[in-house]
Amino acid sequence: MSTPKILVEAQGPVTTITINRPQARNALDNEAAHGLADALHAFEADAGARVAVLTGAGSTFCAGADLKELGSGTDYFPWAGSDEGPLRAPLSKPVIGAIEGHACAGGLGVALFCDIRIVDETATFGVFSRRWGVPMSDGTTVRLPRIVGQGRAMDMLLTGRAVGADEAIAIGLATRKVARGTTRAEAEALARQIAGFPPIAMTSDRQSAYESFDRDEASAIRREMELSLDARRQESQGGAARFAQGEGRHGAFKK
């Protein structure tokens, strides 16, 4: 029996999705890319799943597309631009990247798909496909400037240089740096924390942040108001009452 290229583990509200091709530095061939899309769609459809953690097996997050498959004459489908692509659009629920080793070429695109990127000292980002004439079709050219700014994005896109963990933190490409080898555990702990928050307000705030990129300020604020209505009607008064009774003071929350 062949080894699954994508592993999925559910622990309560947290789903961990692992790219499982360590012998290929977790490069995605077409089969694995479709498998990743299937895993993300299943997470999206699971009402009991609140937050996903996306990581890679072994010591690498994802080395991008499988260039051996591409070099053999097999074309790869766009991971973001295709309707079947795993990175086509943000999900309706948070995804946390647990990144060790290389997140390069298309693997950078996989990392950028995540809402939060947790790294250790081994993490390395880069558009390494620049060296081989392989264009980005995984959303990197759109998402990278939005996260780190146009100037820094152009530096990475045009030079293909490596960006280590500390620089990634400094420019906002990575969110948190943790002890070596602990990114998955830390990401899952954070996922459980996020999953414990009232879900309607959290998801509506997240959705508003994503949608604001395509709107002017006034229309973005109107959309924020629209998205907030359900939370205001279903969660806000109860949450405020719990706060008034002493819950949540000094950062402490009851689950």
C-alpha positions as protocol buffer text, in pm:
chain_id: "A"
residue {
  index: 1
  type: MET
  ca { x: 0 y: 0 z: 0 }
}
residue {
  index: 2
  type: SER
  ca { x: 135 y: 341 z: -96 }
}
residue {
  index: 3
  type: THR
  ca { x: 198 y: 603 z: 171 }
}
residue {
  index: 4
  type: PRO
  ca { x: -63 y: 883 z: 174 }
}
residue {
  index: 5
  type: LYS
  ca { x: 81 y: 1208 z: 43 }
}
residue {
  index: 6
  type: ILE
  ca { x: -152 y: 1415 z: 261 }
}
residue {
  index: 7
  type: LEU
  ca { x: -227 y: 1321 z: 623 }
}
residue {
  index: 8
  type: VAL
  ca { x: -525 y: 1453 z: 817 }
}
residue {
  index: 9
  type: GLU
  ca { x: -563 y: 1429 z: 1194 }
}
residue {
  index: 10
  type: ALA
  ca { x: -860 y: 1568 z: 1385 }
}
residue {
  index: 11
  type: GLN
  ca { x: -839 y: 1647 z: 1757 }
}
residue {
  index: 12
  type: GLY
  ca { x: -1167 y: 1803 z: 1862 }
}
residue {
  index: 13
  type: PRO
  ca { x: -1207 y: 2138 z: 1686 }
}
residue {
  index: 14
  type: VAL
  ca { x: -850 y: 2135 z: 1548 }
}
residue {
  index: 15
  type: THR
  ca { x: -761 y: 1964 z: 1220 }
}
residue {
  index: 16
  type: THR
  ca { x: -394 y: 1912 z: 1136 }
}
residue {
  index: 17
  type: ILE
  ca { x: -311 y: 1865 z: 767 }
}
residue {
  index: 18
  type: THR
  ca { x: 40 y: 1737 z: 689 }
}
residue {
  index: 19
  type: ILE
  ca { x: 210 y: 1730 z: 349 }
}
residue {
  index: 20
  type: ASN
  ca { x: 369 y: 1387 z: 366 }
}
residue {
  index: 21
  type: ARG
  ca { x: 640 y: 1363 z: 100 }
}
residue {
  index: 22
  type: PRO
  ca { x: 955 y: 1409 z: 310 }
}
residue {
  index: 23
  type: GLN
  ca { x: 1165 y: 1219 z: 56 }
}
residue {
  index: 24
  type: ALA
  ca { x: 1082 y: 1499 z: -193 }
}
residue {
  index: 25
  type: ARG
  ca { x: 1107 y: 1781 z: 67 }
}
residue {
  index: 26
  type: ASN
  ca { x: 729 y: 1783 z: 63 }
}
residue {
  index: 27
  type: ALA
  ca { x: 713 y: 1909 z: -294 }
}
residue {
  index: 28
  type: LEU
  ca { x: 362 y: 1874 z: -429 }
}
residue {
  index: 29
  type: ASP
  ca { x: 311 y: 1666 z: -739 }
}
residue {
  index: 30
  type: ASN
  ca { x: -32 y: 1688 z: -901 }
}
residue {
  index: 31
  type: GLU
  ca { x: -169 y: 1403 z: -692 }
}
residue {
  index: 32
  type: ALA
  ca { x: -55 y: 1564 z: -367 }
}
residue {
  index: 33
  type: ALA
  ca { x: -186 y: 1905 z: -472 }
}
residue {
  index: 34
  type: HIS
  ca { x: -529 y: 1757 z: -541 }
}
residue {
  index: 35
  type: GLY
  ca { x: -507 y: 1574 z: -209 }
}
residue {
  index: 36
  type: LEU
  ca { x: -430 y: 1899 z: -28 }
}
residue {
  index: 37
  type: ALA
  ca { x: -731 y: 2060 z: -194 }
}
residue {
  index: 38
  type: ASP
  ca { x: -951 y: 1771 z: -85 }
}
residue {
  index: 39
  type: ALA
  ca { x: -825 y: 1794 z: 274 }
}
residue {
  index: 40
  type: LEU
  ca { x: -887 y: 2170 z: 291 }
}
residue {
  index: 41
  type: HIS
  ca { x: -1234 y: 2133 z: 142 }
}
residue {
  index: 42
  type: ALA
  ca { x: -1319 y: 1858 z: 392 }
}
residue {
  index: 43
  type: PHE
  ca { x: -1205 y: 2081 z: 678 }
}
residue {
  index: 44
  type: GLU
  ca { x: -1415 y: 2365 z: 542 }
}
residue {
  index: 45
  type: ALA
  ca { x: -1723 y: 2141 z: 522 }
}
residue {
  index: 46
  type: ASP
  ca { x: -1683 y: 1991 z: 871 }
}
residue {
  index: 47
  type: ALA
  ca { x: -1904 y: 2189 z: 1108 }
}
residue {
  index: 48
  type: GLY
  ca { x: -1714 y: 2058 z: 1410 }
}
residue {
  index: 49
  type: ALA
  ca { x: -1374 y: 2170 z: 1278 }
}
residue {
  index: 50
  type: ARG
  ca { x: -1290 y: 2527 z: 1382 }
}
residue {
  index: 51
  type: VAL
  ca { x: -921 y: 2581 z: 1301 }
}
residue {
  index: 52
  type: ALA
  ca { x: -671 y: 2399 z: 1078 }
}
residue {
  index: 53
  type: VAL
  ca { x: -297 y: 2358 z: 1119 }
}
residue {
  index: 54
  type: LEU
  ca { x: -101 y: 2307 z: 796 }
}
residue {
  index: 55
  type: THR
  ca { x: 248 y: 2162 z: 816 }
}
residue {
  index: 56
  type: GLY
  ca { x: 501 y: 1936 z: 644 }
}
residue {
  index: 57
  type: ALA
  ca { x: 643 y: 1601 z: 746 }
}
residue {
  index: 58
  type: GLY
  ca { x: 1006 y: 1584 z: 851 }
}
residue {
  index: 59
  type: SER
  ca { x: 1222 y: 1895 z: 844 }
}
residue {
  index: 60
  type: THR
  ca { x: 1069 y: 2082 z: 549 }
}
residue {
  index: 61
  type: PHE
  ca { x: 739 y: 2264 z: 511 }
}
residue {
  index: 62
  type: CYS
  ca { x: 701 y: 2250 z: 133 }
}
residue {
  index: 63
  type: ALA
  ca { x: 953 y: 2287 z: -149 }
}
residue {
  index: 64
  type: GLY
  ca { x: 690 y: 2388 z: -403 }
}
residue {
  index: 65
  type: ALA
  ca { x: 587 y: 2198 z: -713 }
}
residue {
  index: 66
  type: ASP
  ca { x: 757 y: 1869 z: -790 }
}
residue {
  index: 67
  type: LEU
  ca { x: 1008 y: 1979 z: -1057 }
}
residue {
  index: 68
  type: LYS
  ca { x: 1093 y: 1618 z: -1139 }
}
residue {
  index: 69
  type: GLU
  ca { x: 732 y: 1561 z: -1240 }
}
residue {
  index: 70
  type: LEU
  ca { x: 728 y: 1890 z: -1430 }
}
residue {
  index: 71
  type: GLY
  ca { x: 1061 y: 1810 z: -1598 }
}
residue {
  index: 72
  type: SER
  ca { x: 924 y: 1476 z: -1718 }
}
residue {
  index: 73
  type: GLY
  ca { x: 671 y: 1661 z: -1933 }
}
residue {
  index: 74
  type: THR
  ca { x: 374 y: 1657 z: -1693 }
}
residue {
  index: 75
  type: ASP
  ca { x: 220 y: 2002 z: -1663 }
}
residue {
  index: 76
  type: TYR
  ca { x: 99 y: 2112 z: -1320 }
}
residue {
  index: 77
  type: PHE
  ca { x: -235 y: 2280 z: -1265 }
}
residue {
  index: 78
  type: PRO
  ca { x: -242 y: 2628 z: -1106 }
}
residue {
  index: 79
  type: TRP
  ca { x: -288 y: 2589 z: -732 }
}
residue {
  index: 80
  type: ALA
  ca { x: -456 y: 2929 z: -693 }
}
residue {
  index: 81
  type: GLY
  ca { x: -600 y: 3016 z: -1034 }
}
residue {
  index: 82
  type: SER
  ca { x: -766 y: 2681 z: -1098 }
}
residue {
  index: 83
  type: ASP
  ca { x: -1112 y: 2599 z: -965 }
}
residue {
  index: 84
  type: GLU
  ca { x: -963 y: 2273 z: -831 }
}
residue {
  index: 85
  type: GLY
  ca { x: -662 y: 2446 z: -677 }
}
residue {
  index: 86
  type: PRO
  ca { x: -598 y: 2410 z: -304 }
}
residue {
  index: 87
  type: LEU
  ca { x: -503 y: 2778 z: -270 }
}
residue {
  index: 88
  type: ARG
  ca { x: -777 y: 2937 z: -478 }
}
residue {
  index: 89
  type: ALA
  ca { x: -937 y: 3151 z: -207 }
}
residue {
  index: 90
  type: PRO
  ca { x: -920 y: 3184 z: 171 }
}
residue {
  index: 91
  type: LEU
  ca { x: -1138 y: 2941 z: 360 }
}
residue {
  index: 92
  type: SER
  ca { x: -1414 y: 3062 z: 590 }
}
residue {
  index: 93
  type: LYS
  ca { x: -1216 y: 2935 z: 893 }
}
residue {
  index: 94
  type: PRO
  ca { x: -860 y: 3007 z: 1012 }
}
residue {
  index: 95
  type: VAL
  ca { x: -555 y: 2813 z: 893 }
}
residue {
  index: 96
  type: ILE
  ca { x: -227 y: 2828 z: 1087 }
}
residue {
  index: 97
  type: GLY
  ca { x: 99 y: 2733 z: 916 }
}
residue {
  index: 98
  type: ALA
  ca { x: 359 y: 2544 z: 1121 }
}
residue {
  index: 99
  type: ILE
  ca { x: 676 y: 2605 z: 922 }
}
residue {
  index: 100
  type: GLU
  ca { x: 1016 y: 2443 z: 964 }
}
residue {
  index: 101
  type: GLY
  ca { x: 1278 y: 2427 z: 693 }
}
residue {
  index: 102
  type: HIS
  ca { x: 1203 y: 2549 z: 343 }
}
residue {
  index: 103
  type: ALA
  ca { x: 877 y: 2712 z: 237 }
}
residue {
  index: 104
  type: CYS
  ca { x: 998 y: 2801 z: -109 }
}
residue {
  index: 105
  type: ALA
  ca { x: 862 y: 2850 z: -460 }
}
residue {
  index: 106
  type: GLY
  ca { x: 507 y: 2713 z: -449 }
}
residue {
  index: 107
  type: GLY
  ca { x: 568 y: 2624 z: -85 }
}
residue {
  index: 108
  type: LEU
  ca { x: 584 y: 2996 z: -16 }
}
residue {
  index: 109
  type: GLY
  ca { x: 240 y: 3019 z: -174 }
}
residue {
  index: 110
  type: VAL
  ca { x: 115 y: 2745 z: 59 }
}
residue {
  index: 111
  type: ALA
  ca { x: 255 y: 2939 z: 357 }
}
residue {
  index: 112
  type: LEU
  ca { x: 94 y: 3264 z: 238 }
}
residue {
  index: 113
  type: PHE
  ca { x: -243 y: 3089 z: 218 }
}
residue {
  index: 114
  type: CYS
  ca { x: -231 y: 3052 z: 597 }
}
residue {
  index: 115
  type: ASP
  ca { x: -365 y: 3327 z: 821 }
}
residue {
  index: 116
  type: ILE
  ca { x: -83 y: 3290 z: 1075 }
}
residue {
  index: 117
  type: ARG
  ca { x: 267 y: 3153 z: 1010 }
}
residue {
  index: 118
  type: ILE
  ca { x: 460 y: 3008 z: 1304 }
}
residue {
  index: 119
  type: VAL
  ca { x: 829 y: 2938 z: 1238 }
}
residue {
  index: 120
  type: ASP
  ca { x: 1138 y: 2807 z: 1410 }
}
residue {
  index: 121
  type: GLU
  ca { x: 1499 y: 2904 z: 1343 }
}
residue {
  index: 122
  type: THR
  ca { x: 1525 y: 2665 z: 1046 }
}
residue {
  index: 123
  type: ALA
  ca { x: 1247 y: 2829 z: 845 }
}
residue {
  index: 124
  type: THR
  ca { x: 1352 y: 2967 z: 507 }
}
residue {
  index: 125
  type: PHE
  ca { x: 1125 y: 3142 z: 257 }
}
residue {
  index: 126
  type: GLY
  ca { x: 1205 y: 3224 z: -104 }
}
residue {
  index: 127
  type: VAL
  ca { x: 1092 y: 3233 z: -465 }
}
residue {
  index: 128
  type: PHE
  ca { x: 1358 y: 2977 z: -556 }
}
residue {
  index: 129
  type: SER
  ca { x: 1168 y: 2886 z: -873 }
}
residue {
  index: 130
  type: ARG
  ca { x: 1309 y: 3212 z: -1016 }
}
residue {
  index: 131
  type: ARG
  ca { x: 1623 y: 3011 z: -1099 }
}
residue {
  index: 132
  type: TRP
  ca { x: 1435 y: 2762 z: -1317 }
}
residue {
  index: 133
  type: GLY
  ca { x: 1193 y: 2984 z: -1507 }
}
residue {
  index: 134
  type: VAL
  ca { x: 889 y: 2845 z: -1326 }
}
residue {
  index: 135
  type: PRO
  ca { x: 629 y: 3120 z: -1269 }
}
residue {
  index: 136
  type: MET
  ca { x: 421 y: 3156 z: -958 }
}
residue {
  index: 137
  type: SER
  ca { x: 65 y: 3030 z: -1000 }
}
residue {
  index: 138
  type: ASP
  ca { x: -12 y: 2977 z: -634 }
}
residue {
  index: 139
  type: GLY
  ca { x: -123 y: 3326 z: -531 }
}
residue {
  index: 140
  type: THR
  ca { x: 222 y: 3443 z: -421 }
}
residue {
  index: 141
  type: THR
  ca { x: 236 y: 3749 z: -649 }
}
residue {
  index: 142
  type: VAL
  ca { x: -97 y: 3865 z: -504 }
}
residue {
  index: 143
  type: ARG
  ca { x: -69 y: 3766 z: -138 }
}
residue {
  index: 144
  type: LEU
  ca { x: 299 y: 3843 z: -74 }
}
residue {
  index: 145
  type: PRO
  ca { x: 272 y: 4222 z: -143 }
}
residue {
  index: 146
  type: ARG
  ca { x: -36 y: 4240 z: 77 }
}
residue {
  index: 147
  type: ILE
  ca { x: 151 y: 4082 z: 366 }
}
residue {
  index: 148
  type: VAL
  ca { x: 500 y: 4236 z: 345 }
}
residue {
  index: 149
  type: GLY
  ca { x: 444 y: 4539 z: 120 }
}
residue {
  index: 150
  type: GLN
  ca { x: 517 y: 4595 z: -247 }
}
residue {
  index: 151
  type: GLY
  ca { x: 886 y: 4683 z: -212 }
}
residue {
  index: 152
  type: ARG
  ca { x: 983 y: 4381 z: -4 }
}
residue {
  index: 153
  type: ALA
  ca { x: 769 y: 4155 z: -220 }
}
residue {
  index: 154
  type: MET
  ca { x: 944 y: 4276 z: -535 }
}
residue {
  index: 155
  type: ASP
  ca { x: 1280 y: 4212 z: -375 }
}
residue {
  index: 156
  type: MET
  ca { x: 1181 y: 3851 z: -307 }
}
residue {
  index: 157
  type: LEU
  ca { x: 1004 y: 3798 z: -639 }
}
residue {
  index: 158
  type: LEU
  ca { x: 1279 y: 3941 z: -860 }
}
residue {
  index: 159
  type: THR
  ca { x: 1588 y: 3808 z: -683 }
}
residue {
  index: 160
  type: GLY
  ca { x: 1466 y: 3471 z: -560 }
}
residue {
  index: 161
  type: ARG
  ca { x: 1681 y: 3518 z: -251 }
}
residue {
  index: 162
  type: ALA
  ca { x: 1637 y: 3327 z: 75 }
}
residue {
  index: 163
  type: VAL
  ca { x: 1464 y: 3495 z: 367 }
}
residue {
  index: 164
  type: GLY
  ca { x: 1540 y: 3339 z: 705 }
}
residue {
  index: 165
  type: ALA
  ca { x: 1321 y: 3319 z: 1013 }
}
residue {
  index: 166
  type: ASP
  ca { x: 1438 y: 3638 z: 1182 }
}
residue {
  index: 167
  type: GLU
  ca { x: 1400 y: 3851 z: 871 }
}
residue {
  index: 168
  type: ALA
  ca { x: 1062 y: 3691 z: 805 }
}
residue {
  index: 169
  type: ILE
  ca { x: 949 y: 3797 z: 1152 }
}
residue {
  index: 170
  type: ALA
  ca { x: 1087 y: 4148 z: 1101 }
}
residue {
  index: 171
  type: ILE
  ca { x: 899 y: 4207 z: 775 }
}
residue {
  index: 172
  type: GLY
  ca { x: 575 y: 4041 z: 885 }
}
residue {
  index: 173
  type: LEU
  ca { x: 608 y: 3737 z: 661 }
}
residue {
  index: 174
  type: ALA
  ca { x: 616 y: 3514 z: 968 }
}
residue {
  index: 175
  type: THR
  ca { x: 401 y: 3580 z: 1271 }
}
residue {
  index: 176
  type: ARG
  ca { x: 570 y: 3404 z: 1562 }
}
residue {
  index: 177
  type: LYS
  ca { x: 905 y: 3232 z: 1620 }
}
residue {
  index: 178
  type: VAL
  ca { x: 918 y: 2936 z: 1858 }
}
residue {
  index: 179
  type: ALA
  ca { x: 1177 y: 2686 z: 1979 }
}
residue {
  index: 180
  type: ARG
  ca { x: 1326 y: 2458 z: 1718 }
}
residue {
  index: 181
  type: GLY
  ca { x: 1110 y: 2160 z: 1636 }
}
residue {
  index: 182
  type: THR
  ca { x: 802 y: 2287 z: 1820 }
}
residue {
  index: 183
  type: THR
  ca { x: 610 y: 2464 z: 1545 }
}
residue {
  index: 184
  type: ARG
  ca { x: 338 y: 2201 z: 1512 }
}
residue {
  index: 185
  type: ALA
  ca { x: 280 y: 2175 z: 1887 }
}
residue {
  index: 186
  type: GLU
  ca { x: 272 y: 2553 z: 1923 }
}
residue {
  index: 187
  type: ALA
  ca { x: 42 y: 2591 z: 1621 }
}
residue {
  index: 188
  type: GLU
  ca { x: -198 y: 2331 z: 1757 }
}
residue {
  index: 189
  type: ALA
  ca { x: -200 y: 2500 z: 2099 }
}
residue {
  index: 190
  type: LEU
  ca { x: -279 y: 2833 z: 1934 }
}
residue {
  index: 191
  type: ALA
  ca { x: -547 y: 2665 z: 1721 }
}
residue {
  index: 192
  type: ARG
  ca { x: -716 y: 2530 z: 2033 }
}
residue {
  index: 193
  type: GLN
  ca { x: -709 y: 2878 z: 2187 }
}
residue {
  index: 194
  type: ILE
  ca { x: -865 y: 3036 z: 1879 }
}
residue {
  index: 195
  type: ALA
  ca { x: -1121 y: 2756 z: 1853 }
}
residue {
  index: 196
  type: GLY
  ca { x: -1233 y: 2842 z: 2207 }
}
residue {
  index: 197
  type: PHE
  ca { x: -1342 y: 3193 z: 2117 }
}
residue {
  index: 198
  type: PRO
  ca { x: -1703 y: 3273 z: 2019 }
}
residue {
  index: 199
  type: PRO
  ca { x: -1693 y: 3173 z: 1651 }
}
residue {
  index: 200
  type: ILE
  ca { x: -1931 y: 3413 z: 1480 }
}
residue {
  index: 201
  type: ALA
  ca { x: -1750 y: 3735 z: 1571 }
}
residue {
  index: 202
  type: MET
  ca { x: -1409 y: 3580 z: 1507 }
}
residue {
  index: 203
  type: THR
  ca { x: -1496 y: 3455 z: 1159 }
}
residue {
  index: 204
  type: SER
  ca { x: -1680 y: 3774 z: 1062 }
}
residue {
  index: 205
  type: ASP
  ca { x: -1384 y: 3992 z: 1167 }
}
residue {
  index: 206
  type: ARG
  ca { x: -1150 y: 3767 z: 969 }
}
residue {
  index: 207
  type: GLN
  ca { x: -1376 y: 3782 z: 663 }
}
residue {
  index: 208
  type: SER
  ca { x: -1397 y: 4162 z: 683 }
}
residue {
  index: 209
  type: ALA
  ca { x: -1018 y: 4188 z: 691 }
}
residue {
  index: 210
  type: TYR
  ca { x: -988 y: 3979 z: 374 }
}
residue {
  index: 211
  type: GLU
  ca { x: -1266 y: 4156 z: 187 }
}
residue {
  index: 212
  type: SER
  ca { x: -1132 y: 4504 z: 267 }
}
residue {
  index: 213
  type: PHE
  ca { x: -850 y: 4470 z: 12 }
}
residue {
  index: 214
  type: ASP
  ca { x: -1097 y: 4497 z: -275 }
}
residue {
  index: 215
  type: ARG
  ca { x: -1295 y: 4793 z: -142 }
}
residue {
  index: 216
  type: ASP
  ca { x: -1245 y: 5160 z: -72 }
}
residue {
  index: 217
  type: GLU
  ca { x: -1245 y: 5258 z: 295 }
}
residue {
  index: 218
  type: ALA
  ca { x: -1608 y: 5363 z: 314 }
}
residue {
  index: 219
  type: SER
  ca { x: -1744 y: 5049 z: 148 }
}
residue {
  index: 220
  type: ALA
  ca { x: -1507 y: 4831 z: 351 }
}
residue {
  index: 221
  type: ILE
  ca { x: -1642 y: 4979 z: 673 }
}
residue {
  index: 222
  type: ARG
  ca { x: -2000 y: 4925 z: 554 }
}
residue {
  index: 223
  type: ARG
  ca { x: -1912 y: 4563 z: 481 }
}
residue {
  index: 224
  type: GLU
  ca { x: -1759 y: 4527 z: 829 }
}
residue {
  index: 225
  type: MET
  ca { x: -2090 y: 4644 z: 974 }
}
residue {
  index: 226
  type: GLU
  ca { x: -2286 y: 4396 z: 761 }
}
residue {
  index: 227
  type: LEU
  ca { x: -2062 y: 4105 z: 857 }
}
residue {
  index: 228
  type: SER
  ca { x: -2084 y: 4197 z: 1226 }
}
residue {
  index: 229
  type: LEU
  ca { x: -2464 y: 4178 z: 1248 }
}
residue {
  index: 230
  type: ASP
  ca { x: -2496 y: 3808 z: 1334 }
}
residue {
  index: 231
  type: ALA
  ca { x: -2232 y: 3830 z: 1605 }
}
residue {
  index: 232
  type: ARG
  ca { x: -2390 y: 4141 z: 1752 }
}
residue {
  index: 233
  type: ARG
  ca { x: -2727 y: 3965 z: 1765 }
}
residue {
  index: 234
  type: GLN
  ca { x: -2609 y: 3623 z: 1881 }
}
residue {
  index: 235
  type: GLU
  ca { x: -2287 y: 3666 z: 2079 }
}
residue {
  index: 236
  type: SER
  ca { x: -2223 y: 4021 z: 2193 }
}
residue {
  index: 237
  type: GLN
  ca { x: -2473 y: 4062 z: 2475 }
}
residue {
  index: 238
  type: GLY
  ca { x: -2391 y: 3724 z: 2628 }
}
residue {
  index: 239
  type: GLY
  ca { x: -2020 y: 3794 z: 2604 }
}
residue {
  index: 240
  type: ALA
  ca { x: -2057 y: 4136 z: 2760 }
}
residue {
  index: 241
  type: ALA
  ca { x: -2259 y: 3985 z: 3044 }
}
residue {
  index: 242
  type: ARG
  ca { x: -1988 y: 3726 z: 3113 }
}
residue {
  index: 243
  type: PHE
  ca { x: -1727 y: 4003 z: 3120 }
}
residue {
  index: 244
  type: ALA
  ca { x: -1937 y: 4203 z: 3363 }
}
residue {
  index: 245
  type: GLN
  ca { x: -1948 y: 3897 z: 3588 }
}
residue {
  index: 246
  type: GLY
  ca { x: -1569 y: 3881 z: 3595 }
}
residue {
  index: 247
  type: GLU
  ca { x: -1482 y: 3642 z: 3314 }
}
residue {
  index: 248
  type: GLY
  ca { x: -1195 y: 3732 z: 3085 }
}
residue {
  index: 249
  type: ARG
  ca { x: -1024 y: 3975 z: 3322 }
}
residue {
  index: 250
  type: HIS
  ca { x: -645 y: 3983 z: 3298 }
}
residue {
  index: 251
  type: GLY
  ca { x: -645 y: 3756 z: 2993 }
}
residue {
  index: 252
  type: ALA
  ca { x: -816 y: 3461 z: 3161 }
}
residue {
  index: 253
  type: PHE
  ca { x: -1098 y: 3288 z: 2975 }
}
residue {
  index: 254
  type: LYS
  ca { x: -1322 y: 2999 z: 3062 }
}
residue {
  index: 255
  type: LYS
  ca { x: -1368 y: 2737 z: 2793 }
}
